[in-house]
CSV table of C-alpha atoms in Angstrom, one decimal:
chain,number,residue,atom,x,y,z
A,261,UNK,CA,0.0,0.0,0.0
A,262,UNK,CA,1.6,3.2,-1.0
A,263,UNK,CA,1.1,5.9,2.0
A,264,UNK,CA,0.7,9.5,0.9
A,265,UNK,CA,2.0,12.2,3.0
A,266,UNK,CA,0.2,15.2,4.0
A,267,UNK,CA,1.5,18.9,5.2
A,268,UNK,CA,3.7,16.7,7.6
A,269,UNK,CA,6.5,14.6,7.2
A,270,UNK,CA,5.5,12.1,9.2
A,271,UNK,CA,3.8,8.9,6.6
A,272,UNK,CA,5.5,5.8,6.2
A,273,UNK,CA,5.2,2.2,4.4
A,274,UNK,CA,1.6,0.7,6.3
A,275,UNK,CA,1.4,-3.1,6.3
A,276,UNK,CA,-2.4,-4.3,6.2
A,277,UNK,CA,-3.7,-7.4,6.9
A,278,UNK,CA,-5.4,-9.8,4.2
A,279,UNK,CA,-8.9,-9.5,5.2
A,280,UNK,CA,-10.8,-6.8,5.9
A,281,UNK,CA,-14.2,-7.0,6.5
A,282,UNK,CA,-16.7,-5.8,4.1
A,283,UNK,CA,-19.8,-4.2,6.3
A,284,UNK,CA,-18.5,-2.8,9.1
A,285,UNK,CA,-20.8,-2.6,12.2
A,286,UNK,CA,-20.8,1.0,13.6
A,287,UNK,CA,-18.3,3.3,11.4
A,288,UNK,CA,-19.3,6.3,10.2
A,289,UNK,CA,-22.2,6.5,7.8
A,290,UNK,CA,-21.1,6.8,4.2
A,291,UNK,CA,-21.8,9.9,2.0
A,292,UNK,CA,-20.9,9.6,-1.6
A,293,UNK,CA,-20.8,13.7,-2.0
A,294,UNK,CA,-19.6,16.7,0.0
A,295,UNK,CA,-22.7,18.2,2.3
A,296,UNK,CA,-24.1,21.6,0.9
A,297,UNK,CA,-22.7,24.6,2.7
A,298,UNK,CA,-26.3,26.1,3.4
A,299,UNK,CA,-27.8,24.2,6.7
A,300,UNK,CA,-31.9,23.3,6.7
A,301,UNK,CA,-33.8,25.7,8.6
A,302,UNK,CA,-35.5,23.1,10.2
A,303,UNK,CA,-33.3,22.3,13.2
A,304,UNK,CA,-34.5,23.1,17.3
A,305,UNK,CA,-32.4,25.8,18.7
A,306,UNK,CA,-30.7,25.1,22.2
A,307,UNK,CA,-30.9,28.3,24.2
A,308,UNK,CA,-27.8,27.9,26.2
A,309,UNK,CA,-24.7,25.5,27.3
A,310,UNK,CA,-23.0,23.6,25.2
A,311,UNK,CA,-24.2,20.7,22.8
A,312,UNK,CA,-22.0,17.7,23.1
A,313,UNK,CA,-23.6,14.3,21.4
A,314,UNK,CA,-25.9,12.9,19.1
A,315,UNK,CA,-27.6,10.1,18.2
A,316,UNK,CA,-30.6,8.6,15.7
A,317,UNK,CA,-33.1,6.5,16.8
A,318,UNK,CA,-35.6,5.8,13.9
A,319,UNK,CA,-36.1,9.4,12.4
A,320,UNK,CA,-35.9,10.9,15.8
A,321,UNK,CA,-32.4,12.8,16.9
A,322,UNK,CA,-31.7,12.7,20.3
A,323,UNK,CA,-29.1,15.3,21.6
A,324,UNK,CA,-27.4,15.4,24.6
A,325,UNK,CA,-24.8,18.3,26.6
A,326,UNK,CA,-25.1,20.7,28.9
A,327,UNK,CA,-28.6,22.8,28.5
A,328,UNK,CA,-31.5,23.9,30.4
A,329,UNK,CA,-34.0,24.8,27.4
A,330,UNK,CA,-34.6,24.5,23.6
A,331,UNK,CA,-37.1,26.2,20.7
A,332,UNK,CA,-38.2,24.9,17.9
A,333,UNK,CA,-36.8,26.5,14.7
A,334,UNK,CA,-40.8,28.0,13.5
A,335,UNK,CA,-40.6,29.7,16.7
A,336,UNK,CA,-43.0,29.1,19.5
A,337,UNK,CA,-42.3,29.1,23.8
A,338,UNK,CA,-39.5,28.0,25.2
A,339,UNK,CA,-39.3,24.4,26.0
A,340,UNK,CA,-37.3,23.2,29.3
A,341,UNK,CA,-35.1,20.5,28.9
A,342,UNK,CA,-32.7,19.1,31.1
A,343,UNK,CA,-29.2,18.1,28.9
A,344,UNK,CA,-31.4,16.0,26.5
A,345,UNK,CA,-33.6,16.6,24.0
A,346,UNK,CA,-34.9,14.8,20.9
A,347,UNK,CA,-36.5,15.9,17.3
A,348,UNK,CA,-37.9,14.9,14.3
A,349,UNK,CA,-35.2,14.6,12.0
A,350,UNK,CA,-37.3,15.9,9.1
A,351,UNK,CA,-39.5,18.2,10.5
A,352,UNK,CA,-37.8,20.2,13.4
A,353,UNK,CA,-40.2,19.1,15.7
A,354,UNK,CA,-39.1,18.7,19.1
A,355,UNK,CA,-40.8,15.7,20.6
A,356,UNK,CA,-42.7,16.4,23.8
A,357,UNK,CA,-43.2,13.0,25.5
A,358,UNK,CA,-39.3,12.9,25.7
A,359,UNK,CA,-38.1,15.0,28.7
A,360,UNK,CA,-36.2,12.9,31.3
A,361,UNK,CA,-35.0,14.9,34.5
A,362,UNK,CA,-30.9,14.3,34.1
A,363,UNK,CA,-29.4,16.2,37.0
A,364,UNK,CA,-26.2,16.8,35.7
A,365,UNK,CA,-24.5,17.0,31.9
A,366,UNK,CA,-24.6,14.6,28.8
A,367,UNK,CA,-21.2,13.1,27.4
A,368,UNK,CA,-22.5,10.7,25.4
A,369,UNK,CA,-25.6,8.7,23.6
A,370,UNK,CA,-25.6,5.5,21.5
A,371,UNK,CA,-28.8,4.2,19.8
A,372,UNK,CA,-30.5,1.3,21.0
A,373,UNK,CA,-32.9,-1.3,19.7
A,374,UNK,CA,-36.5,-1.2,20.3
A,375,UNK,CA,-36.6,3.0,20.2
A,376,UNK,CA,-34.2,3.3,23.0
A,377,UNK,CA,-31.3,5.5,23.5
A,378,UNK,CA,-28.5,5.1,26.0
A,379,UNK,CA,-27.3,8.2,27.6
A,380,UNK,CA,-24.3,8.5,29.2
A,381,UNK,CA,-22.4,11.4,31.3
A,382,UNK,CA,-21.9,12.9,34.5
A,383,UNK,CA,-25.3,12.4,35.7
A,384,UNK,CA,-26.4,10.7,39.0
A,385,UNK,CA,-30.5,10.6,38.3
A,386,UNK,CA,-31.9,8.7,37.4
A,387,UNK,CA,-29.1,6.2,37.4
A,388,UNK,CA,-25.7,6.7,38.0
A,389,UNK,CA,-23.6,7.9,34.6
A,390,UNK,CA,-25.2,5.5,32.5
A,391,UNK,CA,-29.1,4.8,31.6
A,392,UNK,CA,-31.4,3.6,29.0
A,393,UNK,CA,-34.6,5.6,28.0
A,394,UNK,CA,-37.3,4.9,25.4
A,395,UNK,CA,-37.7,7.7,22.9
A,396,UNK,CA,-41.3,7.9,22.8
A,397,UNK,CA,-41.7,9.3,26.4
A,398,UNK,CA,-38.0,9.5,28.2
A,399,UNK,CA,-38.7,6.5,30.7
A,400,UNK,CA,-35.8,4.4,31.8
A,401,UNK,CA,-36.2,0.9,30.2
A,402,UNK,CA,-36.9,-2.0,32.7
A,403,UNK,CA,-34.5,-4.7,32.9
A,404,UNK,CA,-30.7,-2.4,32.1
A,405,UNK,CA,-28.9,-1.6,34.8
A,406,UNK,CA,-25.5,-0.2,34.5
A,407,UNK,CA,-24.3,2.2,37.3
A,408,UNK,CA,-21.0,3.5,36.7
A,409,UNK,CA,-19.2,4.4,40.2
A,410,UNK,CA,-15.9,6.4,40.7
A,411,UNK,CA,-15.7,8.6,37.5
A,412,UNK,CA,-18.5,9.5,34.4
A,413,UNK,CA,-19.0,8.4,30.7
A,414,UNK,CA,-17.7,9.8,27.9
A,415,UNK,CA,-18.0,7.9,25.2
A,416,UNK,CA,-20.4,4.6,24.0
A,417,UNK,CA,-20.5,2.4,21.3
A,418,UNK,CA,-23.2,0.1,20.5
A,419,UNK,CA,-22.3,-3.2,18.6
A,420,UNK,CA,-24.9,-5.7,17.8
A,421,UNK,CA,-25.6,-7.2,21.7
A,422,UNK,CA,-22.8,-5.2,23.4
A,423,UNK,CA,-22.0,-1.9,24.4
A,424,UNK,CA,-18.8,-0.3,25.1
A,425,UNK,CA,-18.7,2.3,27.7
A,426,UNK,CA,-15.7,4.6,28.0
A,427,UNK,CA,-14.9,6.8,30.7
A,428,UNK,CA,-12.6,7.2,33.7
A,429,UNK,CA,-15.1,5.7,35.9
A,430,UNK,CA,-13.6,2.6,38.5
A,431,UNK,CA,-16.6,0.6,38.5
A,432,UNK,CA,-20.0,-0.4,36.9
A,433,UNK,CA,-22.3,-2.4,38.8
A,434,UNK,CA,-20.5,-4.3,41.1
A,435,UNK,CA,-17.7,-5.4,38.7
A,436,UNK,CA,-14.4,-3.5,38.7
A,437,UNK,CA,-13.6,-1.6,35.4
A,438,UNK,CA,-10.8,1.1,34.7
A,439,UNK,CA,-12.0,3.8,31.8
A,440,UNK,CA,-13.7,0.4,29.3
A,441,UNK,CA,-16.0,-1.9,29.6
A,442,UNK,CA,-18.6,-3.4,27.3
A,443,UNK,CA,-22.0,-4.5,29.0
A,444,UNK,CA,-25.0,-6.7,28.1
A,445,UNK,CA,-26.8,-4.0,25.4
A,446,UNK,CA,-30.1,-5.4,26.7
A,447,UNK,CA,-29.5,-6.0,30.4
A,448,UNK,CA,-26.3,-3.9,31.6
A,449,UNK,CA,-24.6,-6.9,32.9
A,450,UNK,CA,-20.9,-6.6,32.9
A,451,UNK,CA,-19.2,-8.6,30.5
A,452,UNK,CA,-16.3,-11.1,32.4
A,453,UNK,CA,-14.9,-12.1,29.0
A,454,UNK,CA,-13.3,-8.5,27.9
A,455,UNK,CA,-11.4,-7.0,30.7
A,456,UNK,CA,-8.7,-4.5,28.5
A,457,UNK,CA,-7.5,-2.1,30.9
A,458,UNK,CA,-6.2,1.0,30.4
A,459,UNK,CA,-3.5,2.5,32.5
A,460,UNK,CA,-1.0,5.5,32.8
A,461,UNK,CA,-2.7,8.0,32.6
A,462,UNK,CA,-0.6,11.1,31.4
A,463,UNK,CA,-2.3,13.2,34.2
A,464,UNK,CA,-3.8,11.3,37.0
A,465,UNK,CA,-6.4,8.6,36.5
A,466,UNK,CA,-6.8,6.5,33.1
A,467,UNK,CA,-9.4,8.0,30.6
A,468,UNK,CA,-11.3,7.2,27.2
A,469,UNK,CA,-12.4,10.1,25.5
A,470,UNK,CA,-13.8,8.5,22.1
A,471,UNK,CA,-14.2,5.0,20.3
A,472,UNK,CA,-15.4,3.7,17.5
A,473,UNK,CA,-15.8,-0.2,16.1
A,474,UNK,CA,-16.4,-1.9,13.4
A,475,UNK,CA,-17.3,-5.8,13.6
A,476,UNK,CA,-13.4,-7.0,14.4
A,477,UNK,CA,-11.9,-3.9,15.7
A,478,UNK,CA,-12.5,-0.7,18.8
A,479,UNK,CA,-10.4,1.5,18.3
A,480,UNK,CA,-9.8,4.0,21.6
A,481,UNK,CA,-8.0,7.0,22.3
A,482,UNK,CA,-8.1,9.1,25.8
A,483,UNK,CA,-5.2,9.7,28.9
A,484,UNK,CA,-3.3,6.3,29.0
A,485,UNK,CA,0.2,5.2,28.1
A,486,UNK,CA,-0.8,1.2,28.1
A,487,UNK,CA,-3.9,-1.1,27.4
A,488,UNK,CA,-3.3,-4.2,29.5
A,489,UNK,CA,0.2,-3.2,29.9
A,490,UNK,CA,1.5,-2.9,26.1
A,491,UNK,CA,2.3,0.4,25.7
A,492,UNK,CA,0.0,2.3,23.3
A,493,UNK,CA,0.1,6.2,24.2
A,494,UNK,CA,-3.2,7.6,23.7
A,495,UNK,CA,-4.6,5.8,21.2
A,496,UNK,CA,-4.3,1.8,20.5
A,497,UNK,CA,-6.7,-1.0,18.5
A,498,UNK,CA,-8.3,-3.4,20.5
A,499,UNK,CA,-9.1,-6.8,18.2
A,500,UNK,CA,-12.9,-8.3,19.2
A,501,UNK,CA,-12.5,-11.4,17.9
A,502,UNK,CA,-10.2,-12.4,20.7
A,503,UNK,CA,-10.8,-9.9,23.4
A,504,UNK,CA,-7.3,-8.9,23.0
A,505,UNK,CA,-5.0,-5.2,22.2
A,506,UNK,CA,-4.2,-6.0,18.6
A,507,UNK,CA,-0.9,-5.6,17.2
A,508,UNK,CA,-1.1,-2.3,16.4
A,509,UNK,CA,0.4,0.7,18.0
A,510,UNK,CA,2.0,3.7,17.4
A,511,UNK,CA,3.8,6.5,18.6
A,512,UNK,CA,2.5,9.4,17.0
A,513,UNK,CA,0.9,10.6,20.1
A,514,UNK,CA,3.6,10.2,22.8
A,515,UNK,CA,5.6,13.3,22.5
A,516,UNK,CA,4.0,16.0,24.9
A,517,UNK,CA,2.3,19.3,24.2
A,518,UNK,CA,1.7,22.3,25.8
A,519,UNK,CA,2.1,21.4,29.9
A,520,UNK,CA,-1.5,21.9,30.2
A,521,UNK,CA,-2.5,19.6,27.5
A,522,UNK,CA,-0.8,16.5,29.1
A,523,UNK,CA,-3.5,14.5,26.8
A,524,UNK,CA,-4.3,15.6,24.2
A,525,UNK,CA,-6.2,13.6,21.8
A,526,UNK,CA,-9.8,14.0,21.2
A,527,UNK,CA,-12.7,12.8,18.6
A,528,UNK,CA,-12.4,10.0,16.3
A,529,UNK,CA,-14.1,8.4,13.6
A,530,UNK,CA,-14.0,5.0,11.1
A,531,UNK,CA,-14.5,5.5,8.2
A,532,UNK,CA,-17.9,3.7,6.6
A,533,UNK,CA,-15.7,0.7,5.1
A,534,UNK,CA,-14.0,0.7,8.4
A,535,UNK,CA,-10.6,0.4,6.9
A,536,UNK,CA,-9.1,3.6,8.2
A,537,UNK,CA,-9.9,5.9,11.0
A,538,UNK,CA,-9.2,9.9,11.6
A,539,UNK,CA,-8.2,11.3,15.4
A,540,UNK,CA,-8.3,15.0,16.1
A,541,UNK,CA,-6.4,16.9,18.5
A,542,UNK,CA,-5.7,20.1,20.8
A,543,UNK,CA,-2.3,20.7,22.4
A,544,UNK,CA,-1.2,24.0,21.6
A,545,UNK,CA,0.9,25.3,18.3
A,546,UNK,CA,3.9,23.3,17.5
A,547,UNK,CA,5.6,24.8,14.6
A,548,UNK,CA,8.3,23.3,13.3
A,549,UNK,CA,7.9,19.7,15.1
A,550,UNK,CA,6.5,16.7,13.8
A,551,UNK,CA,4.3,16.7,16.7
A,552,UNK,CA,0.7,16.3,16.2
A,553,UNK,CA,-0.7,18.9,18.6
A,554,UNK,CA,-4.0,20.6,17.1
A,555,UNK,CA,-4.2,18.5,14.1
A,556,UNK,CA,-6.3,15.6,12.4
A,557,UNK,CA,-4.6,12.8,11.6
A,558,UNK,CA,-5.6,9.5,9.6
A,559,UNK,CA,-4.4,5.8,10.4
A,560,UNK,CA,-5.0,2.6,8.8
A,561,UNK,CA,-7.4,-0.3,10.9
A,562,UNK,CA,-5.4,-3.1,10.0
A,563,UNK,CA,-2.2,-1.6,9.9
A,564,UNK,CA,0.3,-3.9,11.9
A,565,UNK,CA,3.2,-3.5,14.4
A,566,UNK,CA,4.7,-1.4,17.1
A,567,UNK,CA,5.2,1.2,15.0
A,568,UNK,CA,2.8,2.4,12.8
A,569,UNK,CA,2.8,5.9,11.0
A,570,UNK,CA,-0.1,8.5,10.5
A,571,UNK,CA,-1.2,8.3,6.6
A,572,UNK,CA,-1.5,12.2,6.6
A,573,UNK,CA,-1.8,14.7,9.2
A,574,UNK,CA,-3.3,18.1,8.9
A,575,UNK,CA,-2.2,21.0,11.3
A,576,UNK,CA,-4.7,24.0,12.0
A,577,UNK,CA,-1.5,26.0,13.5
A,578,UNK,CA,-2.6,26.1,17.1
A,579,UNK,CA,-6.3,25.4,17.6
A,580,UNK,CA,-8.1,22.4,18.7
A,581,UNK,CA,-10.3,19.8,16.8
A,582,UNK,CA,-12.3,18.6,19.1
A,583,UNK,CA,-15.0,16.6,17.4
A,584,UNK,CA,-14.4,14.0,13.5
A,585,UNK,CA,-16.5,12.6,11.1
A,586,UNK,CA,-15.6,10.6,8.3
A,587,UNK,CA,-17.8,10.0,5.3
A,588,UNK,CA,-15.4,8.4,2.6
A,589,UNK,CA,-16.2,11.8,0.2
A,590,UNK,CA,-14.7,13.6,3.2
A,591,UNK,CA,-13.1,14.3,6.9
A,592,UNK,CA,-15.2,16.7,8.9
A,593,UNK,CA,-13.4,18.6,11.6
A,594,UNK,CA,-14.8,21.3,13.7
A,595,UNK,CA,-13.3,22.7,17.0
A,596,UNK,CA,-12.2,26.4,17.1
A,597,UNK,CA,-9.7,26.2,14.6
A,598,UNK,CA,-9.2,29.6,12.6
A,599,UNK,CA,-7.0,27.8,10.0
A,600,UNK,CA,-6.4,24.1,8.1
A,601,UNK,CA,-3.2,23.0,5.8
A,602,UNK,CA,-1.1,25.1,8.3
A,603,UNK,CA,2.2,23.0,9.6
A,604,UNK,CA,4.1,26.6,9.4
A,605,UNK,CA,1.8,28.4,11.7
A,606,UNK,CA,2.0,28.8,15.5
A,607,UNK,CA,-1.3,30.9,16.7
A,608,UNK,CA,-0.5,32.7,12.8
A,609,UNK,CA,-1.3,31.6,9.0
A,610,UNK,CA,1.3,29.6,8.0
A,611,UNK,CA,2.5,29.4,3.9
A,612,UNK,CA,-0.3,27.6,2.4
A,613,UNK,CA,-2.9,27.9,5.1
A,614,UNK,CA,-6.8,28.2,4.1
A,615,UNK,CA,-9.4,29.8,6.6
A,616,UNK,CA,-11.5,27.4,7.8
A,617,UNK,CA,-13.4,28.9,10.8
A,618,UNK,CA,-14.6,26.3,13.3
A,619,UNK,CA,-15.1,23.6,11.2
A,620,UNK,CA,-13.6,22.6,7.5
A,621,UNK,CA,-13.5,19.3,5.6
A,622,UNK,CA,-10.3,17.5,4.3
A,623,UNK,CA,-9.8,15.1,1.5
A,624,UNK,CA,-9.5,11.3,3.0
A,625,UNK,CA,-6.6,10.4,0.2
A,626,UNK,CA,-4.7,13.7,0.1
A,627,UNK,CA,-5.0,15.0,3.3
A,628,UNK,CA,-5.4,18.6,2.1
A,629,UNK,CA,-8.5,20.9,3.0
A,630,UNK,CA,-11.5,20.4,0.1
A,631,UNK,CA,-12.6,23.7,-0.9
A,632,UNK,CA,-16.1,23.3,1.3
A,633,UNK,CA,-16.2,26.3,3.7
A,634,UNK,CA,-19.3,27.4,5.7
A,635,UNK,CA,-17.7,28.7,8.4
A,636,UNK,CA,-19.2,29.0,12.1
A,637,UNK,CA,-18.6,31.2,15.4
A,638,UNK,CA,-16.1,29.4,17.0
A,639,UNK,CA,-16.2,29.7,20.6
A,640,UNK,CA,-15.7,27.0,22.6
A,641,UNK,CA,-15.8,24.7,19.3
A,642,UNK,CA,-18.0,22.0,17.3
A,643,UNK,CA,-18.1,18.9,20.0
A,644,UNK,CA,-20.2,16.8,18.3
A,645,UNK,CA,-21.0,15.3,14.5
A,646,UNK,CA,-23.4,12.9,12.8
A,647,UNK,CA,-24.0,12.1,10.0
A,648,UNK,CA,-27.5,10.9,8.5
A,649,UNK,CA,-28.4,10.1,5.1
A,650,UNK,CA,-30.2,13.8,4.7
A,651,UNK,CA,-26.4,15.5,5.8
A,652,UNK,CA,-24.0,16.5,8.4
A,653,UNK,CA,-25.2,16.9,12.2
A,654,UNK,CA,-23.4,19.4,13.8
A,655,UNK,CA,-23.3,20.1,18.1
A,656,UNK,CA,-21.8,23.3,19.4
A,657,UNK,CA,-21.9,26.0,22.0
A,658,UNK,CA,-22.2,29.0,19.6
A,659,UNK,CA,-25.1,30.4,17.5
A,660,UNK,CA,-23.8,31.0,14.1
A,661,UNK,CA,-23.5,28.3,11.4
A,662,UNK,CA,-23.0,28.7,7.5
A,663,UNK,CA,-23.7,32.2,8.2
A,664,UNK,CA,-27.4,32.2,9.7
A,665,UNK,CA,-28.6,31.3,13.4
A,666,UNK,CA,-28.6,27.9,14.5
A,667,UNK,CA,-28.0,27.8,18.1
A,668,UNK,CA,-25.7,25.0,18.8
A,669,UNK,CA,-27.6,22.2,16.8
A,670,UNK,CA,-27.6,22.9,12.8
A,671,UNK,CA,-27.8,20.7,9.9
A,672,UNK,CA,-25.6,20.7,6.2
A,673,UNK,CA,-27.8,18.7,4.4
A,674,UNK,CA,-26.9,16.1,1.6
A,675,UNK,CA,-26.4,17.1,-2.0
């Protein structure tokens, strides 16, 4: 396989394994064209906070973060809802049956089966970090019980009868588990059978941040140096089939960043033939360095060895990426970057860098930022993606997207 390098000299020779699997399970969905740069008008408004995940159950979006109320697009009163929400992906329409009391903010949501949503986050009502509601009226669902104890969620993956939980939590249920687990989907029982542990953490306690999978493969990144002792600096490849860290590891992400930013990777993302995968970083400008602070950087699945090499990495020149979603047309990145294609630039426009104002897209071969430029206020940054077949869902804590007012949910739809 012939690697192509990317604004950074960092790419080398990537061995892949013989067989790949053809449907992957839960990668990103696949969108054979770039998303228009004009959102719907259609999308709820979120009236303050910070929008941080999303899922789809059916045709209903469920979104989760930190919020106290919300307002349909048409207008209308304001609607009180505590860090989750859900709408009509087609009409706007926020669904009133659906307002569970969560006393405290929203990390993460993965879809369930029978129109059920898990939400996970920092929450203690009404169960402990981690719960499962029904979409039609926000009731916890009889029969899952998952309690997470010592830390909170920030990240889940559903995967046919499993899901993986990621946090820096000590314990769910009565089963000890540092930052990983993967429970019963249907029950919330503990597995016994996968106990990866992650450990090390580059600033106290062991954390996931984000995961994705595909059928054979989770792929994890968050504030760890080693996953069941191999070393695997903030980001490693865990293979389902055995249970196991697969061979794969890599040491793009061991050299440190600003002190502040003692971990500093982010969001991630498969991509919808699960064959590669995009992480996105903060860490503070680091001109002149093959570091890969404030960048997006894309890695082969079934790559093997201790030492594999970043296919392309794309530096905004000293702002973060917080939030990746890969649609095999392109690489969405959002955060509060000002600028993409900028390895020269350290808080400045480096030679060759293209304004791309709190979110951009990147080509998945080259590397390089694809023309598509809506722009959005940048504030805090983009902390959440999804992508449907009707476009791009985009989570933020700022009001301006493609230059109208979305506040903090918004929509590019599919052209």
């Amino acid at each position: 396989m012939r690697v192509t390098t990317a604004l950074l000299p960092v790419a080398s020779l990537v061995t892949c394994a013989a067989v790949i699997p053809a449907a992957p399970a839960s990668a990103g969905l696949g969108q054979p064209r770039v998303v228009s740069e004009n959102p719907v008008n259609t999308t709820p408004h979120v009236l303050d906070g910070i929008v941080t995940a999303f899922a789809l159950v059916g045709r209903t979006v469920v979104v989760g973060g930190d919020f106290s109320a919300v307002r349909e697009a048409r207008g209308g009163e304001d609607l009180p809802r505590a860090n989750v929400f859900a709408f009509d992906l087609y009409t706007g329409r926020v669904l009133r049956d659906f307002a569970p009391d969560l006393d405290g903010p929203v990390a993460a949501l993965a879809a369930g089966s029978g129109g059920t949503v898990y939400v996970g986050g920092a929450f203690a009502a009404p169960s402990r970090g981690l719960v499962r509601l029904r979409v039609s009226d926000g009731a916890p669902v009889d029969g899952f019980s998952a309690p997470v104890y010592g830390g909170e969620v920030t990240s889940l993956v559903r995967l046919g009868g499993a899901l993986y939980v990621g946090g820096d939590f000590s314990r769910i249920g009565r089963s000890p588990r540092t930052a990983l687990a993967r429970v019963d989907a249907e029950t919330g029982a503990v597995d016994p059978g996968f106990t990866v542990t992650p450990g090390d953490g580059r600033h106290g306690d062991p954390r996931i941040y984000a995961m994705a999978a595909v059928r054979d493969r989770l792929v994890v990144d968050g504030s760890f140096t080693t996953l069941d002792g191999l070393r695997r600096p903030q980001l490693g490849v865990i293979d389902l089939t055995t249970g196991r860290v697969a061979d794969w590891g890599t040491e793009a992400y061991a050299p440190a960043c600003k002190p502040n930013f003692p971990s500093y990777v982010r969001g991630l993302d498969l991509s919808p033939d699960g064959r590669y995968f995009v992480v996105v970083t903060t860490g503070g400008p680091a001109r002149g360095t093959s570091k890969l602070c404030d960048s997006a950087a894309r890695f082969e699945t079934y790559a093997k060895g201790e030492a594999v090499r970043p296919t392309w990495v794309n530096l905004t020149g000293g702002d973060s990426l917080y939030a990746v979603a890969v649609t095999g047309s392109a690489v969405y990145v959002g955060g509060h970057q000002r600028w993409l294609d900028n390895p020269g630039g350290a808080d400045t426009a480096g030679p060759g860098a293209v304004h791309r104002p709190g979110i951009g897209a990147i080509d998945p071969v080259t590397g390089r930022a694809l023309r598509w430029n809506p722009t959005r206020e940048r504030g805090i940054g983009v902390k959440a993606f999804l992508t449907v077949k009707t476009g791009l869902l985009v989570g933020s804590d700022t009001t301006e997207l493609g230059h109208e007012y979305h506040a903090r949910v918004g929509m590019f739809p599919a052209t």
